[in-house]
mmCIF file of C-alpha atoms in Angstrom:
data_model
loop_
_atom_site.group_PDB
_atom_site.id
_atom_site.type_symbol
_atom_site.label_atom_id
_atom_site.label_comp_id
_atom_site.label_asym_id
_atom_site.label_seq_id
_atom_site.Cartn_x
_atom_site.Cartn_y
_atom_site.Cartn_z
ATOM 1 C CA THR A 843 46.845 -81.914 37.105
ATOM 2 C CA SER A 844 50.494 -80.822 37.432
ATOM 3 C CA LEU A 845 49.069 -77.510 38.623
ATOM 4 C CA LEU A 846 47.507 -79.453 41.496
ATOM 5 C CA THR A 847 50.709 -81.221 42.627
ATOM 6 C CA HIS A 848 51.382 -78.511 45.195
ATOM 7 C CA ALA A 849 47.721 -77.722 45.867
ATOM 8 C CA LYS A 850 47.822 -78.680 49.536
ATOM 9 C CA GLY A 851 46.921 -75.677 51.684
ATOM 10 C CA ARG A 852 46.682 -73.407 48.664
ATOM 11 C CA LEU A 853 43.676 -71.406 47.463
ATOM 12 C CA PHE A 854 42.860 -71.275 43.745
ATOM 13 C CA LEU A 855 40.731 -68.511 42.216
ATOM 14 C CA ASN A 856 39.197 -69.466 38.880
ATOM 15 C CA CYS A 857 37.930 -66.532 36.805
ATOM 16 C CA ALA A 858 37.237 -68.390 33.542
ATOM 17 C CA THR A 859 33.697 -68.567 32.197
ATOM 18 C CA LEU A 860 33.079 -72.298 32.190
ATOM 19 C CA THR A 861 30.060 -74.500 32.587
ATOM 20 C CA PRO A 862 28.916 -74.894 36.195
ATOM 21 C CA ASN A 863 29.817 -78.597 36.034
ATOM 22 C CA VAL A 864 33.432 -77.888 35.141
ATOM 23 C CA HIS A 865 33.672 -75.545 38.125
ATOM 24 C CA VAL A 866 32.299 -78.321 40.350
ATOM 25 C CA GLU A 867 34.850 -80.803 38.937
ATOM 26 C CA ILE A 868 37.736 -78.373 39.435
ATOM 27 C CA ASP A 869 36.585 -77.704 42.989
ATOM 28 C CA ARG A 870 36.537 -81.447 43.753
ATOM 29 C CA ALA A 871 39.938 -82.086 42.138
ATOM 30 C CA ILE A 872 41.548 -79.315 44.194
ATOM 31 C CA GLU A 873 39.891 -80.474 47.422
ATOM 32 C CA ARG A 874 41.158 -84.028 46.819
ATOM 33 C CA GLN A 875 44.684 -82.562 46.810
ATOM 34 C CA GLY A 876 44.056 -80.722 50.068
ATOM 35 C CA GLY A 877 43.590 -77.292 48.491
ATOM 36 C CA ALA A 878 40.629 -74.937 48.284
ATOM 37 C CA SER A 879 39.057 -73.260 45.266
ATOM 38 C CA LEU A 880 36.760 -70.366 44.585
ATOM 39 C CA GLU A 881 35.105 -69.627 41.270
ATOM 40 C CA THR A 882 35.377 -65.899 40.756
ATOM 41 C CA CYS A 883 33.195 -64.973 37.810
ATOM 42 C CA LEU A 884 33.611 -61.490 36.358
ATOM 43 C CA ALA A 885 30.512 -59.690 35.121
ATOM 44 C CA SER A 886 32.366 -56.721 33.703
ATOM 45 C CA SER A 887 34.807 -55.867 30.973
ATOM 46 C CA MET A 888 38.413 -54.759 30.457
ATOM 47 C CA THR A 889 37.699 -51.144 31.410
ATOM 48 C CA GLN A 890 36.509 -52.244 34.864
ATOM 49 C CA ALA A 891 39.409 -54.699 35.203
ATOM 50 C CA ARG A 892 41.930 -51.908 34.612
ATOM 51 C CA ARG A 893 40.199 -49.694 37.172
ATOM 52 C CA GLY A 894 39.833 -52.463 39.776
ATOM 53 C CA THR A 895 36.063 -52.025 39.678
ATOM 54 C CA LEU A 896 35.041 -55.498 38.495
ATOM 55 C CA TYR A 897 31.739 -57.043 39.509
ATOM 56 C CA LEU A 898 32.719 -60.385 41.063
ATOM 57 C CA MET A 899 30.407 -63.337 41.658
ATOM 58 C CA CYS A 900 31.925 -66.053 43.793
ATOM 59 C CA GLY A 901 31.051 -69.730 44.202
ATOM 60 C CA GLY A 902 32.643 -72.234 46.553
ATOM 61 C CA LYS A 903 32.994 -72.935 50.232
ATOM 62 C CA PRO A 904 32.303 -69.928 52.523
ATOM 63 C CA ASP A 905 35.797 -70.465 54.034
ATOM 64 C CA ALA A 906 37.445 -70.102 50.631
ATOM 65 C CA PHE A 907 35.484 -66.895 50.067
ATOM 66 C CA THR A 908 36.673 -65.451 53.385
ATOM 67 C CA ARG A 909 40.288 -66.369 52.605
ATOM 68 C CA ALA A 910 40.066 -64.830 49.126
ATOM 69 C CA LYS A 911 38.507 -61.559 50.207
ATOM 70 C CA PRO A 912 41.715 -59.517 50.694
ATOM 71 C CA VAL A 913 42.622 -60.262 47.059
ATOM 72 C CA LEU A 914 39.100 -59.779 45.743
ATOM 73 C CA VAL A 915 38.655 -56.284 47.184
ATOM 74 C CA ALA A 916 41.677 -55.173 45.120
ATOM 75 C CA LEU A 917 40.063 -56.482 41.934
ATOM 76 C CA GLY A 918 36.436 -55.553 42.271
ATOM 77 C CA SER A 919 34.160 -52.884 43.615
ATOM 78 C CA THR A 920 31.304 -55.384 44.104
ATOM 79 C CA ILE A 921 32.011 -58.831 45.509
ATOM 80 C CA ARG A 922 29.086 -61.201 45.901
ATOM 81 C CA TYR A 923 29.061 -64.644 47.406
ATOM 82 C CA ILE A 924 26.493 -66.604 45.385
ATOM 83 C CA GLY A 925 26.718 -70.142 46.794
ATOM 84 C CA GLY A 926 28.556 -73.436 46.419
ATOM 85 C CA ALA A 927 30.830 -74.444 43.542
ATOM 86 C CA GLY A 928 29.116 -73.962 40.179
ATOM 87 C CA GLU A 929 26.447 -71.555 41.442
ATOM 88 C CA ALA A 930 28.290 -68.383 40.425
ATOM 89 C CA ALA A 931 28.883 -69.861 36.964
ATOM 90 C CA LYS A 932 25.129 -70.349 36.560
ATOM 91 C CA VAL A 933 24.475 -66.709 37.393
ATOM 92 C CA LYS A 934 27.296 -65.600 35.102
ATOM 93 C CA ALA A 935 25.884 -67.678 32.231
ATOM 94 C CA LEU A 936 22.465 -66.065 32.743
ATOM 95 C CA VAL A 937 23.870 -62.540 32.906
ATOM 96 C CA ASN A 938 25.712 -63.030 29.635
ATOM 97 C CA MET A 939 22.792 -64.814 27.993
ATOM 98 C CA VAL A 940 20.429 -61.908 28.701
ATOM 99 C CA MET A 941 23.133 -59.350 27.836
ATOM 100 C CA ASN A 942 23.754 -61.056 24.493
ATOM 101 C CA CYS A 943 20.019 -61.153 23.707
ATOM 102 C CA ASN A 944 19.664 -57.454 24.526
ATOM 103 C CA THR A 945 22.690 -56.736 22.327
ATOM 104 C CA ALA A 946 21.273 -58.683 19.395
ATOM 105 C CA ALA A 947 17.882 -56.979 19.844
ATOM 106 C CA LEU A 948 19.495 -53.535 19.941
ATOM 107 C CA ALA A 949 21.407 -54.343 16.745
ATOM 108 C CA GLU A 950 18.121 -55.268 15.069
ATOM 109 C CA GLY A 951 16.464 -52.048 16.230
ATOM 110 C CA LEU A 952 19.301 -49.838 15.028
ATOM 111 C CA GLY A 953 19.703 -51.842 11.809
ATOM 112 C CA LEU A 954 16.029 -51.453 10.974
ATOM 113 C CA GLY A 955 16.095 -47.784 11.937
ATOM 114 C CA HIS A 956 19.022 -47.292 9.570
ATOM 115 C CA ALA A 957 17.241 -49.105 6.743
ATOM 116 C CA LEU A 958 14.170 -46.903 7.316
ATOM 117 C CA GLY A 959 16.306 -43.764 7.003
ATOM 118 C CA LEU A 960 15.960 -42.657 10.630
ATOM 119 C CA ASP A 961 18.589 -40.564 12.397
ATOM 120 C CA LEU A 962 20.262 -43.161 14.630
ATOM 121 C CA THR A 963 21.553 -40.629 17.157
ATOM 122 C CA MET A 964 17.950 -39.490 17.646
ATOM 123 C CA LEU A 965 16.784 -43.112 17.763
ATOM 124 C CA ARG A 966 19.332 -44.054 20.455
ATOM 125 C CA GLU A 967 18.276 -41.024 22.474
ATOM 126 C CA VAL A 968 14.603 -42.069 22.255
ATOM 127 C CA PHE A 969 15.514 -45.665 23.140
ATOM 128 C CA SER A 970 17.384 -44.418 26.222
ATOM 129 C CA GLN A 971 14.251 -42.675 27.531
ATOM 130 C CA THR A 972 11.781 -45.482 26.894
ATOM 131 C CA GLY A 973 11.142 -49.199 27.392
ATOM 132 C CA ALA A 974 13.931 -49.963 24.908
ATOM 133 C CA ALA A 975 16.585 -48.684 27.336
ATOM 134 C CA SER A 976 19.284 -51.099 28.470
ATOM 135 C CA ARG A 977 22.836 -51.262 29.707
ATOM 136 C CA VAL A 978 24.009 -52.482 26.286
ATOM 137 C CA LEU A 979 22.383 -49.433 24.670
ATOM 138 C CA GLU A 980 24.776 -47.349 26.798
ATOM 139 C CA THR A 981 27.840 -49.509 26.150
ATOM 140 C CA ASP A 982 27.286 -50.681 22.555
ATOM 141 C CA GLY A 983 24.707 -48.451 20.851
ATOM 142 C CA GLU A 984 27.045 -45.748 19.598
ATOM 143 C CA ASP A 985 29.647 -48.370 18.601
ATOM 144 C CA MET A 986 27.058 -50.188 16.465
ATOM 145 C CA GLN A 987 26.175 -46.941 14.717
ATOM 146 C CA ALA A 988 29.840 -45.988 14.172
ATOM 147 C CA ARG A 989 30.990 -49.559 13.367
ATOM 148 C CA ALA A 990 33.548 -49.244 16.180
ATOM 149 C CA HIS A 991 34.006 -52.864 17.207
ATOM 150 C CA ASP A 992 37.333 -52.767 19.094
ATOM 151 C CA CYS A 993 37.150 -55.825 21.269
ATOM 152 C CA TYR A 994 36.201 -55.560 24.953
ATOM 153 C CA PHE A 995 34.092 -58.725 24.994
ATOM 154 C CA SER A 996 34.415 -60.718 21.808
ATOM 155 C CA ALA A 997 31.651 -62.090 19.623
ATOM 156 C CA ALA A 998 33.353 -65.484 20.016
ATOM 157 C CA HIS A 999 32.962 -65.232 23.819
ATOM 158 C CA ALA A 1000 29.343 -64.204 23.377
ATOM 159 C CA ALA A 1001 28.747 -67.294 21.233
ATOM 160 C CA LYS A 1002 30.440 -69.488 23.860
ATOM 161 C CA ASP A 1003 28.538 -68.009 26.817
ATOM 162 C CA SER A 1004 25.137 -68.142 25.128
ATOM 163 C CA GLY A 1005 26.008 -71.740 24.261
ATOM 164 C CA ILE A 1006 26.716 -72.535 27.927
ATOM 165 C CA ALA A 1007 23.342 -71.066 28.914
ATOM 166 C CA LEU A 1008 21.539 -73.028 26.203
ATOM 167 C CA ALA A 1009 23.212 -76.247 27.361
ATOM 168 C CA LEU A 1010 21.985 -75.496 30.895
ATOM 169 C CA ALA A 1011 18.498 -74.872 29.510
ATOM 170 C CA LYS A 1012 18.586 -78.168 27.644
ATOM 171 C CA SER A 1013 19.689 -79.970 30.807
ATOM 172 C CA VAL A 1014 16.500 -78.832 32.561
ATOM 173 C CA GLY A 1015 14.240 -79.289 29.521
ATOM 174 C CA LEU A 1016 13.669 -75.603 28.699
ATOM 175 C CA THR A 1017 13.422 -74.139 25.184
ATOM 176 C CA LEU A 1018 14.618 -70.533 24.933
ATOM 177 C CA PRO A 1019 13.894 -69.093 21.474
ATOM 178 C CA LEU A 1020 15.542 -65.693 22.054
ATOM 179 C CA ALA A 1021 18.731 -67.147 23.504
ATOM 180 C CA ALA A 1022 18.853 -69.668 20.653
ATOM 181 C CA ALA A 1023 18.406 -66.975 17.983
ATOM 182 C CA THR A 1024 21.117 -64.868 19.642
ATOM 183 C CA CYS A 1025 23.560 -67.768 19.855
ATOM 184 C CA GLU A 1026 22.979 -68.511 16.155
ATOM 185 C CA GLN A 1027 23.717 -64.905 15.239
ATOM 186 C CA TYR A 1028 26.993 -64.910 17.181
ATOM 187 C CA GLN A 1029 27.939 -68.295 15.737
ATOM 188 C CA ARG A 1030 27.249 -66.875 12.278
ATOM 189 C CA LEU A 1031 29.597 -63.973 12.983
ATOM 190 C CA VAL A 1032 32.265 -66.456 14.130
ATOM 191 C CA ALA A 1033 31.713 -68.590 11.004
ATOM 192 C CA LEU A 1034 32.221 -65.449 8.895
ATOM 193 C CA GLY A 1035 35.644 -65.084 10.520
ATOM 194 C CA ARG A 1036 34.599 -62.079 12.625
ATOM 195 C CA GLY A 1037 34.566 -63.690 16.066
ATOM 196 C CA ASP A 1038 37.347 -61.295 17.070
ATOM 197 C CA LEU A 1039 34.995 -58.315 16.833
ATOM 198 C CA ASP A 1040 33.474 -56.926 20.012
ATOM 199 C CA LYS A 1041 29.994 -58.230 20.813
ATOM 200 C CA SER A 1042 28.678 -54.963 19.301
ATOM 201 C CA GLY A 1043 29.873 -56.410 15.971
ATOM 202 C CA ILE A 1044 26.608 -58.330 15.761
ATOM 203 C CA ALA A 1045 25.258 -55.116 14.238
ATOM 204 C CA GLU A 1046 27.334 -55.941 11.157
ATOM 205 C CA LEU A 1047 24.808 -58.730 10.533
ATOM 206 C CA THR A 1048 21.701 -56.567 10.937
ATOM 207 C CA PHE A 1049 22.625 -53.373 9.085
ATOM 208 C CA LYS A 1050 21.954 -53.444 5.357
ATOM 209 C CA GLY A 1051 25.059 -53.582 3.211
ATOM 210 C CA ARG A 1052 27.548 -54.372 5.964
ATOM 211 C CA ILE A 1053 28.183 -58.150 5.979
ATOM 212 C CA GLN A 1054 25.872 -59.978 3.568
ATOM 213 C CA THR B 605 -14.847 -40.694 6.978
ATOM 214 C CA SER B 606 -17.838 -39.174 8.818
ATOM 215 C CA LEU B 607 -15.270 -38.042 11.386
ATOM 216 C CA LEU B 608 -13.699 -35.979 8.610
ATOM 217 C CA THR B 609 -16.910 -34.200 7.505
ATOM 218 C CA HIS B 610 -16.152 -31.267 9.760
ATOM 219 C CA ALA B 611 -12.354 -31.548 9.472
ATOM 220 C CA LYS B 612 -11.847 -28.126 7.899
ATOM 221 C CA GLY B 613 -9.663 -25.986 10.117
ATOM 222 C CA ARG B 614 -9.506 -28.664 12.786
ATOM 223 C CA LEU B 615 -6.409 -30.405 14.183
ATOM 224 C CA PHE B 616 -6.520 -34.157 14.815
ATOM 225 C CA LEU B 617 -4.137 -35.889 17.219
ATOM 226 C CA ASN B 618 -3.762 -39.611 16.574
ATOM 227 C CA CYS B 619 -2.251 -41.608 19.447
ATOM 228 C CA ALA B 620 -2.904 -45.114 18.110
ATOM 229 C CA THR B 621 0.014 -47.405 17.331
ATOM 230 C CA LEU B 622 -0.486 -48.045 13.631
ATOM 231 C CA THR B 623 1.788 -48.778 10.723
ATOM 232 C CA PRO B 624 3.597 -45.685 9.401
ATOM 233 C CA ASN B 625 1.683 -46.033 6.122
ATOM 234 C CA VAL B 626 -1.695 -45.787 7.854
ATOM 235 C CA HIS B 627 -0.545 -42.594 9.570
ATOM 236 C CA VAL B 628 0.470 -41.184 6.179
ATOM 237 C CA GLU B 629 -2.936 -42.109 4.698
ATOM 238 C CA ILE B 630 -4.814 -40.547 7.626
ATOM 239 C CA ASP B 631 -2.721 -37.402 7.301
ATOM 240 C CA ARG B 632 -3.554 -37.131 3.592
ATOM 241 C CA ALA B 633 -7.272 -37.785 4.114
ATOM 242 C CA ILE B 634 -7.497 -35.063 6.751
ATOM 243 C CA GLU B 635 -5.525 -32.579 4.644
ATOM 244 C CA ARG B 636 -7.860 -33.223 1.693
ATOM 245 C CA GLN B 637 -10.721 -32.078 3.932
ATOM 246 C CA GLY B 638 -8.831 -28.925 4.928
ATOM 247 C CA GLY B 639 -7.777 -30.147 8.374
ATOM 248 C CA ALA B 640 -4.410 -30.898 9.921
ATOM 249 C CA SER B 641 -3.198 -34.017 11.699
ATOM 250 C CA LEU B 642 -0.405 -34.970 14.027
ATOM 251 C CA GLU B 643 0.563 -38.506 14.958
ATOM 252 C CA THR B 644 1.242 -38.485 18.671
ATOM 253 C CA CYS B 645 2.839 -41.779 19.585
ATOM 254 C CA LEU B 646 3.083 -42.643 23.257
ATOM 255 C CA ALA B 647 6.168 -44.485 24.448
ATOM 256 C CA SER B 648 4.951 -44.985 27.999
ATOM 257 C CA SER B 649 2.275 -46.772 29.909
ATOM 258 C CA MET B 650 -0.881 -46.117 31.944
ATOM 259 C CA THR B 651 1.040 -44.994 35.021
ATOM 260 C CA GLN B 652 2.661 -42.178 33.041
ATOM 261 C CA ALA B 653 -0.638 -41.315 31.335
ATOM 262 C CA ARG B 654 -2.320 -40.845 34.722
ATOM 263 C CA ARG B 655 0.524 -38.642 35.924
ATOM 264 C CA GLY B 656 0.699 -36.581 32.709
ATOM 265 C CA THR B 657 4.294 -37.674 32.228
ATOM 266 C CA LEU B 658 3.969 -39.506 28.914
ATOM 267 C CA TYR B 659 6.840 -39.655 26.445
ATOM 268 C CA LEU B 660 5.345 -38.286 23.209
ATOM 269 C CA MET B 661 6.799 -38.712 19.731
ATOM 270 C CA CYS B 662 5.134 -36.576 17.103
ATOM 271 C CA GLY B 663 4.994 -36.866 13.330
ATOM 272 C CA GLY B 664 3.359 -34.492 10.867
ATOM 273 C CA LYS B 665 3.706 -30.937 9.586
ATOM 274 C CA PRO B 666 5.752 -28.604 11.852
ATOM 275 C CA ASP B 667 2.710 -26.244 11.915
ATOM 276 C CA ALA B 668 0.497 -28.982 13.314
ATOM 277 C CA PHE B 669 3.087 -29.704 15.988
ATOM 278 C CA THR B 670 3.185 -26.031 17.013
ATOM 279 C CA ARG B 671 -0.623 -25.864 17.184
ATOM 280 C CA ALA B 672 -0.808 -29.069 19.248
ATOM 281 C CA LYS B 673 1.841 -28.097 21.770
ATOM 282 C CA PRO B 674 -0.442 -26.487 24.394
ATOM 283 C CA VAL B 675 -2.376 -29.774 24.610
ATOM 284 C CA LEU B 676 0.732 -31.976 24.459
ATOM 285 C CA VAL B 677 2.466 -30.322 27.413
ATOM 286 C CA ALA B 678 -0.507 -31.285 29.585
ATOM 287 C CA LEU B 679 -0.146 -34.951 28.538
ATOM 288 C CA GLY B 680 3.556 -35.540 28.490
ATOM 289 C CA SER B 681 6.760 -34.566 30.216
ATOM 290 C CA THR B 682 8.808 -35.189 27.059
ATOM 291 C CA ILE B 683 7.510 -34.060 23.686
ATOM 292 C CA ARG B 684 9.642 -34.792 20.642
ATOM 293 C CA TYR B 685 9.047 -33.761 17.067
ATOM 294 C CA ILE B 686 10.394 -36.643 14.973
ATOM 295 C CA GLY B 687 9.512 -35.656 11.394
ATOM 296 C CA GLY B 688 6.785 -35.880 8.767
ATOM 297 C CA ALA B 689 3.704 -38.104 8.909
ATOM 298 C CA GLY B 690 4.649 -41.728 9.591
ATOM 299 C CA GLU B 691 8.093 -40.991 11.002
ATOM 300 C CA ALA B 692 7.043 -41.072 14.646
ATOM 301 C CA ALA B 693 5.247 -44.361 14.046
ATOM 302 C CA LYS B 694 8.493 -45.871 12.750
ATOM 303 C CA VAL B 695 10.346 -44.837 15.907
ATOM 304 C CA LYS B 696 7.484 -46.102 18.062
ATOM 305 C CA ALA B 697 7.521 -49.464 16.295
ATOM 306 C CA LEU B 698 11.274 -49.753 16.902
ATOM 307 C CA VAL B 699 10.999 -48.782 20.572
ATOM 308 C CA ASN B 700 8.363 -51.441 21.161
ATOM 309 C CA MET B 701 10.185 -54.040 19.073
ATOM 310 C CA VAL B 702 13.373 -53.689 21.140
ATOM 311 C CA MET B 703 11.381 -53.442 24.386
ATOM 312 C CA ASN B 704 9.512 -56.656 23.552
ATOM 313 C CA CYS B 705 12.766 -58.470 22.707
ATOM 314 C CA ASN B 706 14.342 -57.354 25.985
ATOM 315 C CA THR B 707 11.202 -58.504 27.810
ATOM 316 C CA ALA B 708 11.268 -61.931 26.174
ATOM 317 C CA ALA B 709 15.001 -62.252 26.895
ATOM 318 C CA LEU B 710 14.500 -61.303 30.545
ATOM 319 C CA ALA B 711 11.730 -63.894 30.841
ATOM 320 C CA GLU B 712 14.115 -66.531 29.484
ATOM 321 C CA GLY B 713 16.846 -65.506 31.924
ATOM 322 C CA LEU B 714 14.539 -65.596 34.938
ATOM 323 C CA GLY B 715 12.823 -68.779 33.721
ATOM 324 C CA LEU B 716 16.148 -70.574 33.371
ATOM 325 C CA GLY B 717 17.350 -69.189 36.711
ATOM 326 C CA HIS B 718 14.200 -70.563 38.327
ATOM 327 C CA ALA B 719 14.670 -73.975 36.716
ATOM 328 C CA LEU B 720 18.281 -74.041 37.969
ATOM 329 C CA GLY B 721 17.107 -73.358 41.511
ATOM 330 C CA LEU B 722 18.610 -69.877 41.813
ATOM 331 C CA ASP B 723 17.178 -67.208 44.091
ATOM 332 C CA LEU B 724 15.421 -64.916 41.600
ATOM 333 C CA THR B 725 15.547 -61.854 43.840
ATOM 334 C CA MET B 726 19.343 -62.267 43.963
ATOM 335 C CA LEU B 727 19.435 -62.906 40.214
ATOM 336 C CA ARG B 728 17.453 -59.738 39.421
ATOM 337 C CA GLU B 729 19.773 -57.752 41.683
ATOM 338 C CA VAL B 730 22.835 -59.123 39.841
ATOM 339 C CA PHE B 731 21.182 -58.444 36.465
ATOM 340 C CA SER B 732 20.542 -54.834 37.520
ATOM 341 C CA GLN B 733 24.270 -54.267 38.186
ATOM 342 C CA THR B 734 25.608 -55.916 35.036
ATOM 343 C CA GLY B 735 25.270 -56.057 31.252
ATOM 344 C CA ALA B 736 21.881 -57.730 31.657
ATOM 345 C CA ALA B 737 20.358 -54.504 33.060
ATOM 346 C CA SER B 738 17.440 -52.951 31.195
ATOM 347 C CA ARG B 739 14.383 -50.799 31.661
ATOM 348 C CA VAL B 740 12.137 -53.865 31.432
ATOM 349 C CA LEU B 741 14.117 -55.503 34.252
ATOM 350 C CA GLU B 742 12.982 -52.553 36.401
ATOM 351 C CA THR B 743 9.379 -52.557 35.205
ATOM 352 C CA ASP B 744 8.697 -56.271 34.629
ATOM 353 C CA GLY B 745 11.312 -58.371 36.454
ATOM 354 C CA GLU B 746 9.599 -58.570 39.825
ATOM 355 C CA ASP B 747 6.209 -59.103 38.147
ATOM 356 C CA MET B 748 7.581 -62.075 36.203
ATOM 357 C CA GLN B 749 8.894 -63.608 39.412
ATOM 358 C CA ALA B 750 5.640 -62.982 41.296
ATOM 359 C CA ARG B 751 3.360 -63.854 38.323
ATOM 360 C CA ALA B 752 1.751 -60.410 38.725
ATOM 361 C CA HIS B 753 0.563 -59.733 35.183
ATOM 362 C CA ASP B 754 -2.039 -56.998 35.713
ATOM 363 C CA CYS B 755 -2.231 -55.342 32.359
ATOM 364 C CA TYR B 756 -0.404 -52.071 31.680
ATOM 365 C CA PHE B 757 0.687 -52.994 28.168
ATOM 366 C CA SER B 758 -0.937 -56.175 26.937
ATOM 367 C CA ALA B 759 0.727 -59.190 25.388
ATOM 368 C CA ALA B 760 -1.725 -58.735 22.487
ATOM 369 C CA HIS B 761 -0.391 -55.208 21.912
ATOM 370 C CA ALA B 762 3.171 -56.510 22.104
ATOM 371 C CA ALA B 763 2.334 -59.084 19.416
ATOM 372 C CA LYS B 764 0.781 -56.363 17.244
ATOM 373 C CA ASP B 765 3.665 -53.916 17.625
ATOM 374 C CA SER B 766 6.380 -56.501 17.013
ATOM 375 C CA GLY B 767 4.345 -57.516 13.953
ATOM 376 C CA ILE B 768 4.347 -53.912 12.683
ATOM 377 C CA ALA B 769 8.133 -53.735 13.074
ATOM 378 C CA LEU B 770 8.605 -57.058 11.292
ATOM 379 C CA ALA B 771 6.414 -55.861 8.406
ATOM 380 C CA LEU B 772 8.621 -52.751 8.160
ATOM 381 C CA ALA B 773 11.707 -54.974 8.160
ATOM 382 C CA LYS B 774 10.231 -57.117 5.401
ATOM 383 C CA SER B 775 9.466 -54.006 3.352
ATOM 384 C CA VAL B 776 13.168 -53.108 3.353
ATOM 385 C CA GLY B 777 14.420 -56.679 2.942
ATOM 386 C CA LEU B 778 15.785 -57.208 6.471
ATOM 387 C CA THR B 779 15.589 -60.450 8.459
ATOM 388 C CA LEU B 780 15.437 -59.934 12.238
ATOM 389 C CA PRO B 781 15.667 -63.260 14.094
ATOM 390 C CA LEU B 782 15.236 -61.834 17.612
ATOM 391 C CA ALA B 783 12.212 -59.735 16.721
ATOM 392 C CA ALA B 784 10.713 -62.702 14.882
ATOM 393 C CA ALA B 785 11.241 -65.060 17.851
ATOM 394 C CA THR B 786 9.720 -62.461 20.194
ATOM 395 C CA CYS B 787 6.680 -61.918 17.986
ATOM 396 C CA GLU B 788 6.124 -65.684 17.826
ATOM 397 C CA GLN B 789 6.238 -65.932 21.617
ATOM 398 C CA TYR B 790 3.652 -63.163 22.042
ATOM 399 C CA GLN B 791 1.475 -64.663 19.303
ATOM 400 C CA ARG B 792 1.686 -67.987 21.144
ATOM 401 C CA LEU B 793 0.495 -66.304 24.343
ATOM 402 C CA VAL B 794 -2.408 -64.748 22.406
ATOM 403 C CA ALA B 795 -3.233 -68.131 20.825
ATOM 404 C CA LEU B 796 -3.352 -69.640 24.327
ATOM 405 C CA GLY B 797 -6.023 -67.071 25.213
ATOM 406 C CA ARG B 798 -3.693 -65.028 27.413
ATOM 407 C CA GLY B 799 -3.286 -61.949 25.226
ATOM 408 C CA ASP B 800 -4.943 -59.907 27.986
ATOM 409 C CA LEU B 801 -1.978 -60.459 30.298
ATOM 410 C CA ASP B 802 0.567 -57.713 30.650
ATOM 411 C CA LYS B 803 3.626 -58.077 28.425
ATOM 412 C CA SER B 804 5.418 -59.484 31.503
ATOM 413 C CA GLY B 805 3.100 -62.495 31.058
ATOM 414 C CA ILE B 806 5.537 -63.847 28.471
ATOM 415 C CA ALA B 807 7.331 -65.295 31.501
ATOM 416 C CA GLU B 808 4.438 -67.738 31.804
ATOM 417 C CA LEU B 809 5.830 -69.379 28.653
ATOM 418 C CA THR B 810 9.429 -69.604 29.884
ATOM 419 C CA PHE B 811 9.034 -70.739 33.487
ATOM 420 C CA LYS B 812 8.727 -74.475 33.954
ATOM 421 C CA GLY B 813 5.305 -75.656 34.985
ATOM 422 C CA ARG B 814 3.424 -72.438 34.314
ATOM 423 C CA ILE B 815 1.785 -72.698 30.869
ATOM 424 C CA GLN B 816 2.840 -75.853 29.035
#
């Protein structure tokens, strides 16, 4: 709240991945103090941040979006206005939920391929040309094979974001078995003290003889 | 076995998705009769079959592959020799296992987006530009939204293929929570009498108010 003391006339950009409700509460608190706020969710990683090519999803008043634009264009190569406060956070939660599922599924595919004695470089190449292709295959496949889990998006963040999506699902009475299984896997990695690994680290759970 | 009576000197191409062990047994049975066999797994769908642009993964003796090539080039635009009998079937099982997981995850993402009142055309567009992107988003995303489940690759086949992969995992002592959750979803669709839907039909289970 001390941050909001001088909020009057100011514009706040909030890039944290939070539940949609928290974004709505923040938006209201800032407006009560005479300020404006825009949730600015990032659907990219550190590499894009360094290059100024982030994918930005914005939620808040259209006015706040217009005011923020000169700053946003310096940060991101794609800037989308999604809707009112909390709406961008919903989309962000869904993006990360599906991304995490695809990552966990890829880890299972490569882990089983490894256990069956297949050449994983060949397997990734076949995956890339077929229905198994995905963005995470491009970004995480080789890292899973090579056990290169330098952190761009941590397993702990993956656990948190899948948890946000599952809470949203619960709030509307939906059961999502894949998202739940993925969240459990990431929580398991965190419980094993490996939440600092990149999200690709989930492969440590699915390859034989890595983490037991 | 009557098929094998005149096997001597003949080459058999087997395109069915079977367990690797069955491919090995077929290969042996044909060789005993003096014939040759090549497993020719297809990692594409009817559209590609009609266009002669199938993705073919072949397993068997290198000689059999060489003999089959003139026929294979008419069927497929990519023809890969994977290894001995049963090896192509392993890769095929893994391709379909990961594809089915990604499909189930996409259905959950779109189903939750729908329940949250998001514009699904916008959501698919955001998915396509972020870590949630996948081949199945391109092939099945719009169909899930529009409930257009004309069958290219049936839910029943998805259940079978994920089952083959899970049996392989069991044989090497691996537990795969995502693949298991996906297989259960497809089996549920089959149990509901909807195994004839396309694999995109899994969205019927994850969207509110479709199948209960």
